[in-house]
Coordinates of C-alpha atoms in Angstrom, one line a residue:
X1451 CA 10.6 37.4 123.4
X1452 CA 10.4 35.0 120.7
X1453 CA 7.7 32.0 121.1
X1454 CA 8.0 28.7 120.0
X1455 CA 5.2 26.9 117.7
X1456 CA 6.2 22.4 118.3
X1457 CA 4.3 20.0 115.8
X1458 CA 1.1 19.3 117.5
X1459 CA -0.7 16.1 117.8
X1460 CA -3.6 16.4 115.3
X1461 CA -6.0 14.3 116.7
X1462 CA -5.4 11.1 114.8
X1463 CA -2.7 9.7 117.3
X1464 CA 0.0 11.2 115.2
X1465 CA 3.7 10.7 115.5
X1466 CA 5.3 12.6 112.5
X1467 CA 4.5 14.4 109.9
X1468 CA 6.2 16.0 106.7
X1469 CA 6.4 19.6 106.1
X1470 CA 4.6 20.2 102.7
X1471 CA 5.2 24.2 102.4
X1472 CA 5.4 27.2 104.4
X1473 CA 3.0 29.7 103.7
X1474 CA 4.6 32.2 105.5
X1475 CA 8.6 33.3 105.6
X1476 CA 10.9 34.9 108.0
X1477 CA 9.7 38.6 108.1
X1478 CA 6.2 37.7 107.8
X1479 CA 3.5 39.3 109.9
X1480 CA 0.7 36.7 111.0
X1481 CA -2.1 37.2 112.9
X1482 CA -3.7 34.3 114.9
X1483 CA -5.4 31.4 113.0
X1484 CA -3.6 32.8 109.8
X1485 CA -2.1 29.3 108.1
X1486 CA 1.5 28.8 109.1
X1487 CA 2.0 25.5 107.3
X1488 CA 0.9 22.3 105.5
X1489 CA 1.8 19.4 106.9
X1490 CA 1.1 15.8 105.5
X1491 CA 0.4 12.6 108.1
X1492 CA 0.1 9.2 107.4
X1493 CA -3.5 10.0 105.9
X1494 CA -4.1 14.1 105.2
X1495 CA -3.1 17.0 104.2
X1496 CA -3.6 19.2 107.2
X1497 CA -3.2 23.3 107.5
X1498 CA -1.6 24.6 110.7
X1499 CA -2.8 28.0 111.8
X1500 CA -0.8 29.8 114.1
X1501 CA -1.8 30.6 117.7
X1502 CA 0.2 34.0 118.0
X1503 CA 0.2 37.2 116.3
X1504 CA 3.4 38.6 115.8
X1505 CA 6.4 38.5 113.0
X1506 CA 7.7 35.2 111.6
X1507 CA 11.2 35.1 113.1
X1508 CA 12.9 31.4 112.1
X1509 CA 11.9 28.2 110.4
X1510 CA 13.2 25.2 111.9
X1511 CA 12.1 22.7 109.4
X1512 CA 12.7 22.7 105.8
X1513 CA 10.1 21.7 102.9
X1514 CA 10.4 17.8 102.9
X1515 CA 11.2 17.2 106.3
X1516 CA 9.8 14.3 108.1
X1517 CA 9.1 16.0 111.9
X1518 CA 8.0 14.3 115.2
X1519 CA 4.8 15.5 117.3
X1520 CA 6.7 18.0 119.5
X1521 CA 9.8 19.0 118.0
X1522 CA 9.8 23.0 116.8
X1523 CA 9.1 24.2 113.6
X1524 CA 8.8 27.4 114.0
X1525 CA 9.3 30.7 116.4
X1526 CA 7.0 34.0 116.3
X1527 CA 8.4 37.3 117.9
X1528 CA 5.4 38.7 119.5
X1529 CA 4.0 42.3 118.6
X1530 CA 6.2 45.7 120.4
X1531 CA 4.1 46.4 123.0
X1532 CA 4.5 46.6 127.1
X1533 CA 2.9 43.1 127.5
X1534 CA 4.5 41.1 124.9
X1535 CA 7.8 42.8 125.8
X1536 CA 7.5 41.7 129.2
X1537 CA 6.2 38.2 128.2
X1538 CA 8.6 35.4 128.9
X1539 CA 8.7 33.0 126.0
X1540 CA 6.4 30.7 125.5
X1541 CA 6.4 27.0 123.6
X1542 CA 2.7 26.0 122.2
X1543 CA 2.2 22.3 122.5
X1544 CA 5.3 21.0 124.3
X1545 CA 7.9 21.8 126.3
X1546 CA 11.7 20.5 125.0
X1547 CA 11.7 17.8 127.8
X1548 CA 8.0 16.7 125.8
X1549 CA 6.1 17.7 128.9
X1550 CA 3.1 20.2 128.5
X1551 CA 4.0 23.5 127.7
X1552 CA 3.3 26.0 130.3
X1553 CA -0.5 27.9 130.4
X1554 CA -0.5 31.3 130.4
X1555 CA -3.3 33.4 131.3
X1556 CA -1.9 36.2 128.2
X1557 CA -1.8 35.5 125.0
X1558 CA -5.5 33.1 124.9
X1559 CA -4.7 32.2 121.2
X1560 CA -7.0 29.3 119.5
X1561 CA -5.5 26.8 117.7
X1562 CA -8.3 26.1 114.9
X1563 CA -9.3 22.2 114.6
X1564 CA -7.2 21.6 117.6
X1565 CA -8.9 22.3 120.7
X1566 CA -9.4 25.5 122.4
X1567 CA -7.8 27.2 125.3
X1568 CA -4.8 29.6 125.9
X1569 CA -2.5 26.9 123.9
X1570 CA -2.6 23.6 122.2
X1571 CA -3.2 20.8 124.4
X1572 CA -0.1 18.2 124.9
X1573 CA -1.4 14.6 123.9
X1574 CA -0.6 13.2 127.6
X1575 CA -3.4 15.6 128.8
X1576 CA -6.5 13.7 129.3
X1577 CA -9.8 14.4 127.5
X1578 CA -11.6 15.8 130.3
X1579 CA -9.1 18.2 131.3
X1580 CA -9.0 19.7 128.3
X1581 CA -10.3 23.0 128.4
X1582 CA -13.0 24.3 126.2
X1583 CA -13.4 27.5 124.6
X1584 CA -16.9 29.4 125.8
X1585 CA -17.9 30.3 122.8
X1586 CA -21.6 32.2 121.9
X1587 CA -24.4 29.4 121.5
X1588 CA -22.6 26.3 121.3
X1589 CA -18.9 24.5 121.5
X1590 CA -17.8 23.3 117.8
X1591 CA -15.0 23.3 115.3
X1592 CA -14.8 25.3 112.6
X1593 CA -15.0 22.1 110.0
X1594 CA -18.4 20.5 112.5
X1595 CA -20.2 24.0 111.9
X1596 CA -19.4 24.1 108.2
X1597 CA -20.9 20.8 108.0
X1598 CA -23.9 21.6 110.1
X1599 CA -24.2 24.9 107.3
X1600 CA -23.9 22.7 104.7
X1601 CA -26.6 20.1 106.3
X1602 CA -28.8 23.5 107.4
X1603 CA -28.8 22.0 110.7
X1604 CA -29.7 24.6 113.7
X1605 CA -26.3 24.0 116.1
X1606 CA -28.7 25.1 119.1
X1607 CA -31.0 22.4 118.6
X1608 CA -28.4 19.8 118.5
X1609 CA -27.4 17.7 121.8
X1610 CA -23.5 17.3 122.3
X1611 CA -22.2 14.2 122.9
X1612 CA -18.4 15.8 122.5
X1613 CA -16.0 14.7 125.6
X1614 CA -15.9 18.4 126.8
X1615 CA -19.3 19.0 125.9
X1616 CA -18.6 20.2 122.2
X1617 CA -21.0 18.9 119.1
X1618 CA -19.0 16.0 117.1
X1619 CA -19.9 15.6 113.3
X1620 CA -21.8 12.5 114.8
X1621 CA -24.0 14.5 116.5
X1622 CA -24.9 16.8 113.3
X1623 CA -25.3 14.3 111.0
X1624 CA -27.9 12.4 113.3
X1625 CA -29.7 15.4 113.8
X1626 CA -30.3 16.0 110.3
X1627 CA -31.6 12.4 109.3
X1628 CA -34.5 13.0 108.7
X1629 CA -36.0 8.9 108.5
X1630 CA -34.6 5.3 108.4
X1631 CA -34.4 4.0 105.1
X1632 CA -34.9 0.6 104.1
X1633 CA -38.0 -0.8 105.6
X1634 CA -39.0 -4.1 104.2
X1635 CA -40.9 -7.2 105.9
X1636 CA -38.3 -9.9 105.2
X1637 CA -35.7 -7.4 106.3
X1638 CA -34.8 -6.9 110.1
X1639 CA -35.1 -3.4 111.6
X1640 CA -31.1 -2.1 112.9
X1641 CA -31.1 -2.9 116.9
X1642 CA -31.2 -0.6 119.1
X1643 CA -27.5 -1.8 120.6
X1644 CA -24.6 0.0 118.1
X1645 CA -22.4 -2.9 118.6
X1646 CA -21.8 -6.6 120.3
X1647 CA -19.4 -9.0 120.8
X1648 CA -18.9 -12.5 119.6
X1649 CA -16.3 -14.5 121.3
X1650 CA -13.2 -16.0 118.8
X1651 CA -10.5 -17.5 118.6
X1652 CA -7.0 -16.8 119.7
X1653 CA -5.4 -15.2 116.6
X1654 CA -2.5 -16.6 115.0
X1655 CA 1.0 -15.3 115.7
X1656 CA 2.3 -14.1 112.8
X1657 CA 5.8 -15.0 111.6
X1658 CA 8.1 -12.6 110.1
X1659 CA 11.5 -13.1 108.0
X1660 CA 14.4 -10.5 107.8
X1661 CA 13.9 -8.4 104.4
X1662 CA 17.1 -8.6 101.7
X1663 CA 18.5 -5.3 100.8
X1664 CA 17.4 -3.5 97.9
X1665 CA 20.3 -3.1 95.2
X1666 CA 21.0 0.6 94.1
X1667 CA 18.9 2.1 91.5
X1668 CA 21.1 1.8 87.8
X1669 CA 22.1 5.5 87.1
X1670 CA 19.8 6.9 84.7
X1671 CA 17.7 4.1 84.2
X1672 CA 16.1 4.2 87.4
X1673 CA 14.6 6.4 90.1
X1674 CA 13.9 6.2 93.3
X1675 CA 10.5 7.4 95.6
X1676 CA 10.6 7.7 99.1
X1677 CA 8.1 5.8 100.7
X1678 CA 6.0 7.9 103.0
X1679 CA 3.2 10.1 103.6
X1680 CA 0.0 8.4 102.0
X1681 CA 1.7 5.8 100.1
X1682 CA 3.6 4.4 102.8
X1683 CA 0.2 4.6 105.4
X1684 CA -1.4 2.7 102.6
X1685 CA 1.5 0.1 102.0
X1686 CA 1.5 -0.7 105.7
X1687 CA -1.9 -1.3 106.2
X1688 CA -2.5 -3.4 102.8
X1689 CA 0.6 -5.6 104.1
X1690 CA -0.9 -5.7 107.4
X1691 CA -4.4 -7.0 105.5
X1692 CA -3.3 -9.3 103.6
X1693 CA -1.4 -10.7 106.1
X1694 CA -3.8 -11.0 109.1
X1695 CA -7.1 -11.3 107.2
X1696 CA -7.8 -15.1 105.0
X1697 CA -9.2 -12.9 101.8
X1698 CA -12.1 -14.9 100.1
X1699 CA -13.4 -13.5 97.1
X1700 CA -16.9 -13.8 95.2
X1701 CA -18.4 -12.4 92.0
X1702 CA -21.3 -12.2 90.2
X1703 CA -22.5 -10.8 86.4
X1704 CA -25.3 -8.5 87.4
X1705 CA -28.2 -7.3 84.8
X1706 CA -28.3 -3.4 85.9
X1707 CA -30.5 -2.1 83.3
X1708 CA -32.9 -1.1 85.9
X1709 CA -29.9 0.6 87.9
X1710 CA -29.4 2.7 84.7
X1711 CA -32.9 3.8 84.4
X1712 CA -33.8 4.9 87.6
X1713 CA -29.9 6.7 87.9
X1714 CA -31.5 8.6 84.2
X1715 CA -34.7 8.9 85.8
X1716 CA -33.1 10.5 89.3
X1717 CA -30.7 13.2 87.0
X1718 CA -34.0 14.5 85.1
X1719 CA -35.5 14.7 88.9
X1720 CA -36.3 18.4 90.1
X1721 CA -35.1 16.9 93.8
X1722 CA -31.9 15.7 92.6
X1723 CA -31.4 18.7 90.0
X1724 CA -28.2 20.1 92.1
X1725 CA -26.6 16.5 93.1
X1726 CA -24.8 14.9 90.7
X1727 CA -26.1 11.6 90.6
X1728 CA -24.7 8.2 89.3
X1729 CA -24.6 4.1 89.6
X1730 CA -22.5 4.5 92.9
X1731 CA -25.5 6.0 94.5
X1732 CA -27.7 2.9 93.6
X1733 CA -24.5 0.2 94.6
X1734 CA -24.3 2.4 98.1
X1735 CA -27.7 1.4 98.9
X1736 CA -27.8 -1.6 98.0
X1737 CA -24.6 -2.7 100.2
X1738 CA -26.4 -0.9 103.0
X1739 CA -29.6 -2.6 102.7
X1740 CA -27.8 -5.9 102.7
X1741 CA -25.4 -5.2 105.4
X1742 CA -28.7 -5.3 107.2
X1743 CA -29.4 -8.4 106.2
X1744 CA -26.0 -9.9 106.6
X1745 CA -24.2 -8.0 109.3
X1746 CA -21.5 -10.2 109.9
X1747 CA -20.0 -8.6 106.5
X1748 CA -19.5 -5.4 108.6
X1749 CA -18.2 -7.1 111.6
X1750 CA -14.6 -6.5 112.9
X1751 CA -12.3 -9.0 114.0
X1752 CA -10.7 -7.8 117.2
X1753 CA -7.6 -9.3 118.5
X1754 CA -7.1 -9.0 122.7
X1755 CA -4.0 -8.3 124.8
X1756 CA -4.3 -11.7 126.7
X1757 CA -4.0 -13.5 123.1
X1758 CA -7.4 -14.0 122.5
X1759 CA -10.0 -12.5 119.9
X1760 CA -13.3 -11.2 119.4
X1761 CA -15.5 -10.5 116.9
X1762 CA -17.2 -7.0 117.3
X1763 CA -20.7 -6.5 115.2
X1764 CA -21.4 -3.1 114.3
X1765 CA -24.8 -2.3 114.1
X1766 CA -24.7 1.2 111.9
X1767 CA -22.8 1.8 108.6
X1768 CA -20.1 3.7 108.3
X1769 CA -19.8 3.4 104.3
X1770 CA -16.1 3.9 102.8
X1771 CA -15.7 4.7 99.5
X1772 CA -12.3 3.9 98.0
X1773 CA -11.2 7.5 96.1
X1774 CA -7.8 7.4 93.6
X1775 CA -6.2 10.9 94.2
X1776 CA -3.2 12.6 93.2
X1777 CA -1.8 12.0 96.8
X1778 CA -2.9 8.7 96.8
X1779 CA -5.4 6.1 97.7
X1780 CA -7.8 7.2 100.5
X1781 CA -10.9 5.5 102.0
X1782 CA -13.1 8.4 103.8
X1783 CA -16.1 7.2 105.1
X1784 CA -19.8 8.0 105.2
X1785 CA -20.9 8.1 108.7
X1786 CA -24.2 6.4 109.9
X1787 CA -24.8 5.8 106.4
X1788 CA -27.6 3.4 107.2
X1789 CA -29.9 6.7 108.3
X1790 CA -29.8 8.8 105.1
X1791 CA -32.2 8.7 102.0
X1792 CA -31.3 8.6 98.7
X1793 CA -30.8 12.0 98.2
X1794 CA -29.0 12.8 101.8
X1795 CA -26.9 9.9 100.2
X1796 CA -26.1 11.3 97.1
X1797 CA -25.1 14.9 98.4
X1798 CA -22.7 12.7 100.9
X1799 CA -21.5 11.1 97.8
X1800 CA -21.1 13.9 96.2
X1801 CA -19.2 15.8 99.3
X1802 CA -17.1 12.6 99.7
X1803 CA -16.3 12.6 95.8
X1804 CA -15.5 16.4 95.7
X1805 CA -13.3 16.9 99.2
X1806 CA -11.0 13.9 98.4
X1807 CA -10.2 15.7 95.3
X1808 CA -9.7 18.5 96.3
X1809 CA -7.1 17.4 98.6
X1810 CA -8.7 18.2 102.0
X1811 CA -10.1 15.0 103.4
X1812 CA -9.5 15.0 106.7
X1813 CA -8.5 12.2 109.5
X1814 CA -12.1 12.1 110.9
X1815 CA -13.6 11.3 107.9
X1816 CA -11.2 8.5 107.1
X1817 CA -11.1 6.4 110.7
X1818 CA -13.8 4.3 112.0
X1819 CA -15.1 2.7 108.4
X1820 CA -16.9 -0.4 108.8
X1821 CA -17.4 -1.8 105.1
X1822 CA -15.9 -0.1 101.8
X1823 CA -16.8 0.3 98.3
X1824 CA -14.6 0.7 95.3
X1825 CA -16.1 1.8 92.0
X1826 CA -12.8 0.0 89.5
X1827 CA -15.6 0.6 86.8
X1828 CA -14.7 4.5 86.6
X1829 CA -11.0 2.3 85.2
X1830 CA -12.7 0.1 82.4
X1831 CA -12.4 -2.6 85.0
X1832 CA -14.8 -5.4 85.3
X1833 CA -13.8 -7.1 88.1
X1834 CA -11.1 -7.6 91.0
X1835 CA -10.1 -9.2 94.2
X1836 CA -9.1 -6.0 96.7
X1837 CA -7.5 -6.3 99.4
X1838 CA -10.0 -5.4 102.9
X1839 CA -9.1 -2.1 104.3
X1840 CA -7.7 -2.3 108.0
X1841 CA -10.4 -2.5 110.8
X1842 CA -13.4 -3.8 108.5
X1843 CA -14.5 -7.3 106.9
X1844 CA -15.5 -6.5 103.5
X1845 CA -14.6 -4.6 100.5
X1846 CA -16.9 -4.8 97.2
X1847 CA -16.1 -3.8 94.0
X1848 CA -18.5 -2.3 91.2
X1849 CA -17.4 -3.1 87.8
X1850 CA -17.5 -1.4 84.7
X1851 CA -21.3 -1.2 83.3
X1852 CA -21.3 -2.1 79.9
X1853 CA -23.9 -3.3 77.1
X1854 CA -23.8 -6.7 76.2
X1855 CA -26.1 -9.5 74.9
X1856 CA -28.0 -11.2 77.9
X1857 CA -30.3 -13.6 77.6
X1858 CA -34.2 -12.0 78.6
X1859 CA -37.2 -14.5 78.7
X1860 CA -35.8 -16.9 76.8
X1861 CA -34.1 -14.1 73.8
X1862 CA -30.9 -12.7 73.9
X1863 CA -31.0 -8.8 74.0
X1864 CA -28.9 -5.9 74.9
X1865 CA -28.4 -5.2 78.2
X1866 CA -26.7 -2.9 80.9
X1867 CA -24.6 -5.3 82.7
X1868 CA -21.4 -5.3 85.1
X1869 CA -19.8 -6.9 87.8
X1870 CA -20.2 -7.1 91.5
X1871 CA -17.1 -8.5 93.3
X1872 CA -15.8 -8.3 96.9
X1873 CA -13.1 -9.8 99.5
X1874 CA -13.7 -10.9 103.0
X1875 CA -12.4 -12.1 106.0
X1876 CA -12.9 -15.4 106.4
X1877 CA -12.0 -15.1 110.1
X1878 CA -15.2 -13.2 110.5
X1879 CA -17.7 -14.6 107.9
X1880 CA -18.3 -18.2 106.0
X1881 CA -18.3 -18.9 102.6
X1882 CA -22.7 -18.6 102.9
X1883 CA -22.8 -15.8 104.5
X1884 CA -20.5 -13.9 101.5
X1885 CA -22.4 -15.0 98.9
X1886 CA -25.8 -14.3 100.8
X1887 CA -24.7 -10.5 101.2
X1888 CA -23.1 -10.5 97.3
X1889 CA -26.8 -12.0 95.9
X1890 CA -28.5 -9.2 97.5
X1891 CA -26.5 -6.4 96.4
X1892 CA -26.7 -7.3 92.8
X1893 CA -30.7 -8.1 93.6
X1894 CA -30.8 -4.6 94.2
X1895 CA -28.9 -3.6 91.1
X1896 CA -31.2 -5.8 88.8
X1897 CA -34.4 -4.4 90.6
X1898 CA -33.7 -1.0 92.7
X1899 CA -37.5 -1.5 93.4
X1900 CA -36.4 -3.7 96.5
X1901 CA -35.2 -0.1 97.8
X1902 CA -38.4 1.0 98.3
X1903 CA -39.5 1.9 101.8

């Protein structure tokens, strides 16, 4: 009998999601883990491989459709045979009253990126009873032992920290630094502690007004474009930035001649010969080195269900970098940034850069940021005031790098120069403080030197 695929919950806390396109049709015969759809959430695109093997019977959502977590989109006849015939039919992910879906001991399909087990978990399971796949050697996604490939990182050697005992991308990235980065006299070493508390104040309630209605679009000389997907995910949490979060915004003229001539001397570099290498690598370390010394810029303020706030200080880097695509703005994030060296940067860069192009940045990579970068330079633009992603303190900006007459021991000559510019929450971090952490990164950018371990 026919089985029933329901729009699972993809591990982000999801609540809808629009079809993007079937890749199979009614007819159709799929095997399991072959791709059954594309959905888009608030922040990826994200394939959905099936967990049966049989023939493609309906589509129950239509290209377009904005769908719950839960309702079906799909049903499967199983394979002829005397087991499937005698199957009863079976809903992966929920059941239609929303509870979990039956187990089954038949059938022990994988849902790839989703878990493991006979079917896909329902959200309201807890973590620890989620069952987990024995697998040969060691529990981990698909993407987690791409990445540990792509890092040569021995899975067997690595500890899991995973909830259900799998390896988490943490986990592989940790295990393939391979030294702390950074060391200088005047600059503290990162503590030991991950993150600490710093009691605030209450935050303000905020006040809202009810929205006029938008007049019809003039026939012909207008269009409308719904509002979701990306572009509404980044709408809401701009609003809810700019909002919530006093902005204060700095700038600086920087001199990074210096910058330029090490990037030139990096690209001729037999170590950096298949990274592509560029100014961003240079601005990445220097924001990391002076989160270091100024780690209230990569604080979070933290607002508590009895009305008051904290202020939670993150002592690791998780480095966003702000990436224009054609689905939109999105800010993945380099984990444990502060561990890498140049060139472990760079190829993280570089992954970052090439992934978010390619459309297949996933929700991982974008949660849990903790200080962002946005390179406006690759615009023609030399400066800006952007608004602080959701969740961090501080976003900085790296102009365009232009030549232009700067004034060198006294005589004006041509120089490298750009702009270094940021915003900040002022709930978190002073006026000093800002223009502490702003001075150092364009230190760095006049004299990468300062990098030096």
């Amino acid at each position: 009998m026919s089985q029933t695929f329901v729009l699972p919950d993809v591990g982000e806390g999801l609540t809808e999601a629009e079809i993007v396109q079937w890749r199979v049709a009614p007819g159709d015969e799929v095997a399991v883990n072959d791709v059954l759809v594309e959905i888009e959430t608030a922040k990826s695109l994200v394939e959905l491989p099936s967990p049966f093997a049989g023939t493609v019977g309906a589509l129950l959502a239509a290209e377009g459709d904005t769908v719950d977590v839960g309702a079906p989109i799909i049903t499967i006849d199983p394979p002829v045979s005397g087991d499937a015939a005698a199957a009863a039919d079976v809903t992966v992910g929920r059941s239609a009253h929303g509870e979990p879906a039956a187990e089954s001991d038949g059938g022990g399909a994988v849902l790839v990126g989703y878990g493991t087990g006979g079917q896909v978990q329902s959200r309201r399971r807890k973590v620890a009873e989620r069952p987990v796949a024995a697998s040969v050697g060691v529990v981990a996604k698909p993407p987690i032992r791409k990445l540990a490939r792509d890092l040569n990182v021995d899975l067997a050697e690595v500890t899991p920290s995973g909830p259900a005992g799998e390896v988490t991308r943490d986990d592989v990235v940790k295990h393939a630094s391979q030294a702390s980065v950074f060391r200088n006299i005047e600059t503290p070493a990162w503590p030991d502690v991950r993150e600490e508390t710093i009691p605030a104040v209450p935050a303000p309630a905020s006040a809202g007004a009810d929205a006029p209605s938008a007049p019809e679009p003039a026939e012909g000389r207008e269009e409308t474009i719904p509002v979701k997907g990306v572009r509404k995910a980044v709408a809401s949490g701009m609003v809810r930035s700019a909002y919530t979060a006093p902005h204060v915004s700095v700038w600086t003229d920087v001199d990074a001649t210096r910058t330029m001539e090490l990037v030139k001397r990096l690209k001729s570099s037999t170590d950096f010969a298949d990274i592509k290498v560029s100014p961003l690598l240079i601005m990445a370390r220097a924001v990391i080195w002076a989160v270091r010394r100024t780690p209230m810029v990569n604080a979070a303020w933290i607002d508590l269900a009895d009305g008051s706030a904290e202020i939670r200080v993150r002592h690791f880097v998780n480095l966003g970098i702000a990436a224009a695509t054609p689905r939109g703005l999105l800010v993945p994030n380099i984990k444990d940034a502060q561990n890498l060296n140049t060139r472990e940067l760079a190829k993280a860069l570089e992954k970052l850069t090439l992934t978010a192009r390619e459309g297949k940045t996933t929700p991982l990579d974008q949660q849990q940021g903790t200080i962002t970068i946005t390179n406006i330079g690759v615009f023609g633009m030399d400066a800006g005031t952007p608004i602080i992603n959701p969740g961090e303190s501080g976003i900085i900006a790296m102009g365009a790098i232009r030549q232009k007459p700067w004034v060198v021991d006294g005589e004006v000559r041509p120089r490298w120069v750009t702009t270094v510019s940021g915003s900040f929450d002022h709930r978190v971090i002073d006026g000093d403080g800002v223009s502490r952490f702003v001075a150092d990164v364009a230190s760095v950018l006049e004299e990468p030197a300062l990098l030096l371990d």
